[in-house]
């Protein structure tokens, strides 16, 4: 089959590799659509990911498709089923899993390789994070289950109350998904650097949008809009250390700051101990998703209550993948549905 392999920093190659054969407990799917992700872009630019993959490796982690083969012992699935598979599954046995802190499981089974004609799903994912999708749901929408699951996990951990003023920093796919997920819960102030994306943010439910190229003093503007105090909740969705610091500066006393965007390895930020202590801030990182939110994400997408199709900039064949990543780097597209 044709598949994309990551060899290193911005070194992505399309190669012919053997078709996957599912072992016991596994299934193989024919990929209907694989969507690109900001995490994929970061991994491509950095040449790897400390937890999810080590090059050279099959690449990509968001996909939906149809089962074409099942391994021994698989009884709940059959050839022809339309499915979406999360890119991981917890072990369900460790210290953290026993406390239902599944995203912290040190034994997470990771799966990459969605930018290919076929994809093998490991047994633990088949058991815990493989879901059937409705016949009428387009492949590219179902493929967005994984990032939306991460966002719903982030929302749940952000201590958001009704009518809170929430600042979202970042107009990438994740930031825009946060806007969509919060549209009925809070007033969302979205900051980004692309007017087209900010317009999509408005369509997804942002109360107000701001372009930081035109209004760079983010904390002072946030305070002007919140009676001088700052936001009730701030969600950072860029993965840039300086923006993490900006997020903290936007927070009112008693606020929660969700540092959601993953920064490069070995980076750090500076936090005012006075502000953290006397303002009683809650500053937290939130990582990945759990089986509960994978199911919630698919249900929300399948409901069609939110126009998540606005996040798909275009559809492209697999041969265009390298150009697609160049376009993502230049911020010409948000998410692209690769159709192998």
GROMACS .gro file of C-alpha atoms in nm, residues 60-240:
model
  181
   60UNK     CA    1  -0.078   1.052   1.103
   61UNK     CA    2  -0.329   0.982   1.379
   62UNK     CA    3  -0.681   1.094   1.279
   63UNK     CA    4  -0.881   0.866   1.049
   64UNK     CA    5  -1.210   0.694   0.984
   65UNK     CA    6  -1.270   0.403   0.750
   66UNK     CA    7  -1.423   0.066   0.685
   67UNK     CA    8  -1.305  -0.263   0.836
   68UNK     CA    9  -1.152  -0.492   0.571
   69UNK     CA   10  -1.001  -0.764   0.792
   70UNK     CA   11  -1.038  -0.888   1.149
   71UNK     CA   12  -0.791  -1.085   1.357
   72UNK     CA   13  -0.853  -1.400   1.556
   73UNK     CA   14  -1.077  -1.355   1.856
   74UNK     CA   15  -1.248  -1.040   1.733
   75UNK     CA   16  -1.620  -1.097   1.778
   76UNK     CA   17  -1.773  -0.750   1.811
   77UNK     CA   18  -1.664  -0.625   1.469
   78UNK     CA   19  -1.699  -0.753   1.117
   79UNK     CA   20  -1.577  -0.670   0.769
   80UNK     CA   21  -1.773  -0.377   0.629
   81UNK     CA   22  -1.830  -0.190   0.956
   82UNK     CA   23  -1.776   0.187   0.933
   83UNK     CA   24  -1.555   0.289   1.226
   84UNK     CA   25  -1.336   0.555   1.377
   85UNK     CA   26  -1.042   0.457   1.597
   86UNK     CA   27  -0.884   0.678   1.859
   87UNK     CA   28  -0.506   0.698   1.829
   88UNK     CA   29  -0.455   0.550   2.175
   89UNK     CA   30  -0.602   0.337   2.450
   90UNK     CA   31  -0.515   0.319   2.821
   91UNK     CA   32  -0.410  -0.008   2.983
   92UNK     CA   33  -0.698   0.004   3.236
   93UNK     CA   34  -0.476  -0.163   3.499
   94UNK     CA   35  -0.213   0.083   3.621
   95UNK     CA   36  -0.210   0.326   3.917
   96UNK     CA   37  -0.363   0.605   3.707
   97UNK     CA   38  -0.621   0.395   3.524
   98UNK     CA   39  -0.747   0.260   3.855
   99UNK     CA   40  -0.815   0.623   3.946
  100UNK     CA   41  -0.984   0.690   3.610
  101UNK     CA   42  -0.700   0.927   3.515
  102UNK     CA   43  -0.668   0.755   3.179
  103UNK     CA   44  -0.476   1.031   3.000
  104UNK     CA   45  -0.192   0.985   3.250
  105UNK     CA   46  -0.159   0.613   3.184
  106UNK     CA   47   0.216   0.539   3.135
  107UNK     CA   48   0.125   0.235   2.927
  108UNK     CA   49  -0.089   0.406   2.664
  109UNK     CA   50  -0.099   0.212   2.339
  110UNK     CA   51  -0.031   0.462   2.060
  111UNK     CA   52  -0.121   0.411   1.696
  112UNK     CA   53   0.007   0.610   1.401
  113UNK     CA   54  -0.018   0.558   1.028
  114UNK     CA   55  -0.344   0.716   0.916
  115UNK     CA   56  -0.186   0.879   0.609
  116UNK     CA   57  -0.204   0.551   0.420
  117UNK     CA   58  -0.446   0.340   0.224
  118UNK     CA   59  -0.492   0.095   0.512
  119UNK     CA   60  -0.448   0.117   0.888
  120UNK     CA   61  -0.407  -0.157   1.148
  121UNK     CA   62  -0.579  -0.100   1.482
  122UNK     CA   63  -0.406  -0.253   1.788
  123UNK     CA   64  -0.607  -0.488   2.010
  124UNK     CA   65  -0.631  -0.252   2.309
  125UNK     CA   66  -0.774   0.024   2.088
  126UNK     CA   67  -1.015  -0.224   1.931
  127UNK     CA   68  -1.128  -0.314   2.283
  128UNK     CA   69  -1.156   0.033   2.433
  129UNK     CA   70  -1.155   0.305   2.166
  130UNK     CA   71  -1.295   0.174   1.836
  131UNK     CA   72  -1.640   0.315   1.763
  132UNK     CA   73  -1.900   0.255   1.494
  133UNK     CA   74  -2.003   0.561   1.294
  134UNK     CA   75  -2.341   0.633   1.136
  135UNK     CA   76  -2.382   0.550   0.767
  136UNK     CA   77  -2.463   0.911   0.680
  137UNK     CA   78  -2.165   1.068   0.861
  138UNK     CA   79  -1.888   1.173   0.618
  139UNK     CA   80  -1.550   1.014   0.675
  140UNK     CA   81  -1.373   1.347   0.725
  141UNK     CA   82  -1.609   1.454   1.004
  142UNK     CA   83  -1.581   1.121   1.184
  143UNK     CA   84  -1.201   1.146   1.157
  144UNK     CA   85  -1.209   1.457   1.378
  145UNK     CA   86  -1.331   1.253   1.676
  146UNK     CA   87  -0.983   1.231   1.833
  147UNK     CA   88  -0.900   1.605   1.849
  148UNK     CA   89  -1.252   1.691   1.963
  149UNK     CA   90  -1.221   1.430   2.237
  150UNK     CA   91  -0.907   1.608   2.358
  151UNK     CA   92  -1.095   1.939   2.357
  152UNK     CA   93  -1.392   1.799   2.550
  153UNK     CA   94  -1.145   1.662   2.805
  154UNK     CA   95  -0.994   2.009   2.825
  155UNK     CA   96  -1.333   2.175   2.871
  156UNK     CA   97  -1.424   1.935   3.151
  157UNK     CA   98  -1.101   2.018   3.335
  158UNK     CA   99  -1.135   2.397   3.305
  159UNK     CA  100  -1.385   2.473   3.586
  160UNK     CA  101  -1.614   2.665   3.351
  161UNK     CA  102  -1.939   2.801   3.495
  162UNK     CA  103  -2.242   2.931   3.311
  163UNK     CA  104  -2.187   3.277   3.157
  164UNK     CA  105  -1.817   3.281   3.240
  165UNK     CA  106  -1.596   3.494   3.022
  166UNK     CA  107  -1.348   3.255   2.862
  167UNK     CA  108  -1.045   3.369   2.662
  168UNK     CA  109  -0.922   3.124   2.398
  169UNK     CA  110  -0.574   3.199   2.267
  170UNK     CA  111  -0.518   3.039   1.926
  171UNK     CA  112  -0.722   3.013   1.607
  172UNK     CA  113  -0.598   2.673   1.493
  173UNK     CA  114  -0.826   2.373   1.476
  174UNK     CA  115  -0.800   2.307   1.850
  175UNK     CA  116  -0.875   2.667   1.948
  176UNK     CA  117  -1.171   2.674   1.713
  177UNK     CA  118  -1.298   2.344   1.854
  178UNK     CA  119  -1.281   2.493   2.202
  179UNK     CA  120  -1.496   2.782   2.079
  180UNK     CA  121  -1.750   2.537   1.935
  181UNK     CA  122  -1.756   2.325   2.251
  182UNK     CA  123  -1.811   2.632   2.471
  183UNK     CA  124  -2.069   2.813   2.256
  184UNK     CA  125  -2.360   2.730   2.486
  185UNK     CA  126  -2.169   2.750   2.815
  186UNK     CA  127  -1.981   3.077   2.817
  187UNK     CA  128  -1.892   3.404   2.650
  188UNK     CA  129  -1.586   3.326   2.442
  189UNK     CA  130  -1.325   3.586   2.347
  190UNK     CA  131  -1.110   3.435   2.071
  191UNK     CA  132  -0.765   3.564   1.986
  192UNK     CA  133  -0.577   3.463   1.673
  193UNK     CA  134  -0.371   3.591   1.386
  194UNK     CA  135  -0.581   3.509   1.080
  195UNK     CA  136  -0.898   3.699   0.992
  196UNK     CA  137  -1.046   3.412   0.792
  197UNK     CA  138  -1.005   3.178   1.088
  198UNK     CA  139  -1.148   3.436   1.325
  199UNK     CA  140  -1.453   3.461   1.099
  200UNK     CA  141  -1.495   3.085   1.131
  201UNK     CA  142  -1.461   3.131   1.506
  202UNK     CA  143  -1.757   3.369   1.497
  203UNK     CA  144  -1.962   3.114   1.304
  204UNK     CA  145  -1.872   2.852   1.564
  205UNK     CA  146  -1.995   3.072   1.846
  206UNK     CA  147  -1.725   3.316   1.958
  207UNK     CA  148  -1.875   3.622   2.126
  208UNK     CA  149  -1.590   3.846   2.011
  209UNK     CA  150  -1.276   3.787   1.804
  210UNK     CA  151  -0.946   3.976   1.798
  211UNK     CA  152  -0.645   3.969   1.567
  212UNK     CA  153  -0.330   3.996   1.777
  213UNK     CA  154  -0.143   4.146   1.480
  214UNK     CA  155  -0.375   4.447   1.507
  215UNK     CA  156  -0.435   4.442   1.884
  216UNK     CA  157  -0.118   4.301   2.043
  217UNK     CA  158  -0.186   4.406   2.404
  218UNK     CA  159  -0.395   4.102   2.486
  219UNK     CA  160  -0.403   4.112   2.871
  220UNK     CA  161  -0.494   4.482   2.886
  221UNK     CA  162  -0.778   4.441   2.635
  222UNK     CA  163  -0.909   4.138   2.823
  223UNK     CA  164  -0.915   4.340   3.144
  224UNK     CA  165  -1.096   4.628   2.972
  225UNK     CA  166  -1.366   4.382   2.867
  226UNK     CA  167  -1.399   4.227   3.214
  227UNK     CA  168  -1.441   4.525   3.446
  228UNK     CA  169  -1.068   4.540   3.500
  229UNK     CA  170  -1.034   4.193   3.651
  230UNK     CA  171  -0.946   3.952   3.370
  231UNK     CA  172  -1.108   3.638   3.233
  232UNK     CA  173  -1.274   3.372   3.447
  233UNK     CA  174  -1.105   3.100   3.242
  234UNK     CA  175  -0.819   3.118   2.992
  235UNK     CA  176  -0.742   2.840   2.747
  236UNK     CA  177  -0.407   2.841   2.569
  237UNK     CA  178  -0.418   2.653   2.238
  238UNK     CA  179  -0.096   2.742   2.056
  239UNK     CA  180   0.184   2.551   2.227
  240UNK     CA  181   0.409   2.860   2.240
   0.00000   0.00000   0.00000
